[in-house]
Coordinates of C-alpha atoms in Angstrom, one line a residue:
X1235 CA 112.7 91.0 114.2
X1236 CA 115.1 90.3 111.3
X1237 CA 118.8 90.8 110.7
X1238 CA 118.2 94.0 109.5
X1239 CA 116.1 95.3 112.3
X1240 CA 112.8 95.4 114.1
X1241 CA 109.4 95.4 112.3
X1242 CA 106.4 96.7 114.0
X1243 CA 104.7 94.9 117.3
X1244 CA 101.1 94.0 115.6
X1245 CA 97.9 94.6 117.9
X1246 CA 95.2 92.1 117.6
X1247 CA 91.7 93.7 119.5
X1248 CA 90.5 91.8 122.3
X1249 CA 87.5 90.1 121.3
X1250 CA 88.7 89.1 117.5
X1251 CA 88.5 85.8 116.5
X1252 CA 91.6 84.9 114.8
X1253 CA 90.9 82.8 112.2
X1254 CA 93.0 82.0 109.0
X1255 CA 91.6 85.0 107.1
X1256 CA 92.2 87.4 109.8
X1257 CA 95.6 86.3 110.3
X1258 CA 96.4 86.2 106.6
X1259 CA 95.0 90.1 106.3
X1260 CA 95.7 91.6 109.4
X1261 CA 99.2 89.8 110.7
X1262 CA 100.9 88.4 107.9
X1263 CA 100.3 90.8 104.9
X1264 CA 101.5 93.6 107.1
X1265 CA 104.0 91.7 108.6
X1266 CA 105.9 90.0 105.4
X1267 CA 104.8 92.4 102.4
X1268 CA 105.3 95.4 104.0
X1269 CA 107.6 95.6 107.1
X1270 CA 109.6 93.0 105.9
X1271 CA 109.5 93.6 102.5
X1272 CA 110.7 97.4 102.9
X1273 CA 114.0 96.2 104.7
X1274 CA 114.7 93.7 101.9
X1275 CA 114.3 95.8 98.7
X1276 CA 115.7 93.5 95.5
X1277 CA 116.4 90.6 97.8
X1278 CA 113.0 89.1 98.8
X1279 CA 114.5 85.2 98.1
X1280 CA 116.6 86.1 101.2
X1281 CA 113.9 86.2 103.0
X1282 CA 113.2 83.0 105.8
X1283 CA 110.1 83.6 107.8
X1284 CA 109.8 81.1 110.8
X1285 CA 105.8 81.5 111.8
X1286 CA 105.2 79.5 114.3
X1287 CA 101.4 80.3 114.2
X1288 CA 100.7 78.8 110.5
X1289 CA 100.6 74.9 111.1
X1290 CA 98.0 75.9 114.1
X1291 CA 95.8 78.7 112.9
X1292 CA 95.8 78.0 109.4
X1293 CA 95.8 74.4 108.0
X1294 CA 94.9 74.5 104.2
X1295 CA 94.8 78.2 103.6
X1296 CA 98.6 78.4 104.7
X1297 CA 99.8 76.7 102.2
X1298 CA 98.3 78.6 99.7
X1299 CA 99.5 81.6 101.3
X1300 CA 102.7 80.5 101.3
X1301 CA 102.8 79.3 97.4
X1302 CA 101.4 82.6 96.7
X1303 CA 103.6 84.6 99.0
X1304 CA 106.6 82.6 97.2
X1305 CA 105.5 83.1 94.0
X1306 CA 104.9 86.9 93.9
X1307 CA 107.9 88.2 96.4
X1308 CA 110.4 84.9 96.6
X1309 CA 110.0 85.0 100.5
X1310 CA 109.4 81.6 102.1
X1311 CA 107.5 80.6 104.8
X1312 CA 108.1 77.9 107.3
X1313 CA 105.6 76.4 109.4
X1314 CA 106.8 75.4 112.9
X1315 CA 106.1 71.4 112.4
X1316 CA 109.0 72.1 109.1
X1317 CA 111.7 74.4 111.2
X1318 CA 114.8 72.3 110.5
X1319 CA 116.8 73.0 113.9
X1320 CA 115.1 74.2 117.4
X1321 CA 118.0 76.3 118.6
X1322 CA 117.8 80.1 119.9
X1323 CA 119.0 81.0 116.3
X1324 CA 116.1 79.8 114.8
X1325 CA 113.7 82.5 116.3
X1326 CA 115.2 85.4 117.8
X1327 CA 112.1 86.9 118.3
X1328 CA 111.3 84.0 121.3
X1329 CA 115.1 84.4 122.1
X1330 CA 115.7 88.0 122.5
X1331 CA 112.6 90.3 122.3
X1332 CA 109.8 88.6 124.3
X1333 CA 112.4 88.4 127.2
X1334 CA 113.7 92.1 126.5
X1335 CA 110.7 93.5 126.4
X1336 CA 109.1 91.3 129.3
X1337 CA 112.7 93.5 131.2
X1338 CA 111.5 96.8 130.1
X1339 CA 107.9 96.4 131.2
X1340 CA 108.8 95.6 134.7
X1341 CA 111.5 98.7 135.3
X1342 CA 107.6 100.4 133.9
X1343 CA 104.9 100.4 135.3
X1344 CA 101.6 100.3 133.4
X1345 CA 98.2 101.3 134.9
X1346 CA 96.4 100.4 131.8
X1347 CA 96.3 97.6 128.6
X1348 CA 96.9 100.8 126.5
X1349 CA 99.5 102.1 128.7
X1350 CA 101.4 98.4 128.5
X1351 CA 100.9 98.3 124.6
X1352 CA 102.2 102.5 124.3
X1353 CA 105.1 101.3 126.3
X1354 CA 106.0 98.1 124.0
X1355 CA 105.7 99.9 120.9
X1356 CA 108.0 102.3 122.7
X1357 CA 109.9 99.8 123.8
X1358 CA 110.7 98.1 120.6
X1359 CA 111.2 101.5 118.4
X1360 CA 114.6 101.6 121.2
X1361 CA 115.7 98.1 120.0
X1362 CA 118.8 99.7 118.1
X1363 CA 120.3 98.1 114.8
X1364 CA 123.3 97.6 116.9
X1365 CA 121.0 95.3 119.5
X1366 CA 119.9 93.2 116.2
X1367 CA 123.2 92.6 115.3
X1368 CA 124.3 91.3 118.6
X1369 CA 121.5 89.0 118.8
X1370 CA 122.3 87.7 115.5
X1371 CA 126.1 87.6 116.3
X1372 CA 125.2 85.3 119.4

C-alpha cells in the first residue's frame, strides 16, 4: 500500500524456497520497479519503502539491492533493524490491510487456498483511493 493506492497482493507457491534471489526477482522487482514505480512517475526519490523482510531474508545481497535500487530509480529502501519510529504510521500495510483483509475474509467463506487468495486479490482491488487516504490521514 502507498499514499497513492494499493499495489498488487504477491503470491509466493507453496513449496518455494525463499531465498534472497527469489525475493529480489519475484517480490521486490515487481513490487518497487513496477507497481510502485507506475504510481510515482517523475518522483521516484519520494519513494520510502519499509521492508521488513530484507534484514532477515537477505543479509549481504540487500544491500546491494538497495544501492542499486537507489542508484537507478532514487527509491530507498529501509530495512526493519533501520526503521526510525515503530508507530502505526510507519507501516500501514501491518496497520490497516492485514486486519482489513483478515475482516473481509471472515464475512467469506473460502472452501479452497485458491478460493481465499481469488477473494484477497478481490478484496484488495475494493480498497478505494479514498480508503488510502484515510489510513494515511489517521
Amino acid at each position: 500500500m502507498t499514499g497513492r493506492g494499493t499495489v498488487p497482493l504477491i503470491k509466493v507457491p507453496k513449496k518455494v524456497k525463499v531465498n534472497s534471489d527469489y525475493y529480489i526477482e519475484h517480490v521486490l522487482k515487481p513490487l518497487l520497479e513496477e507497481s510502485v514505480a507506475s504510481l510515482y512517475l517523475g518522483e521516484l526519490d519520494k519513494v520510502l519503502s519499509i521492508t521488513t523482510q530484507l534484514h532477515h531474508i537477505l543479509q549481504k545481497k540487500n544491500t546491494a539491492y538497495a544501492v542499486g535500487l537507489k542508484t537507478r530509480l532514487g527509491m530507498t529502501i529501509i530495512p526493519k533493524s533501520e526503521i526510525p519510529v515503530k508507530t502505526p504510521d510507519t507501516s500501514s500495510m501491518n496497520f490497516f490491510g492485514f486486519g482489513f483483509l483478515k475482516r473481509r475474509l471472515h464475512l467469506r467463506r473460502a472452501r479452497t487456498i485458491a478460493g481465499v487468495w481469488k477473494m484477497l486479490q478481490q478484496e484488495w482491488k475494493n480498497v478505494s483511493q479514498e480508503m488510502v487516504q484515510n489510513v494515511y490521514d489517521s
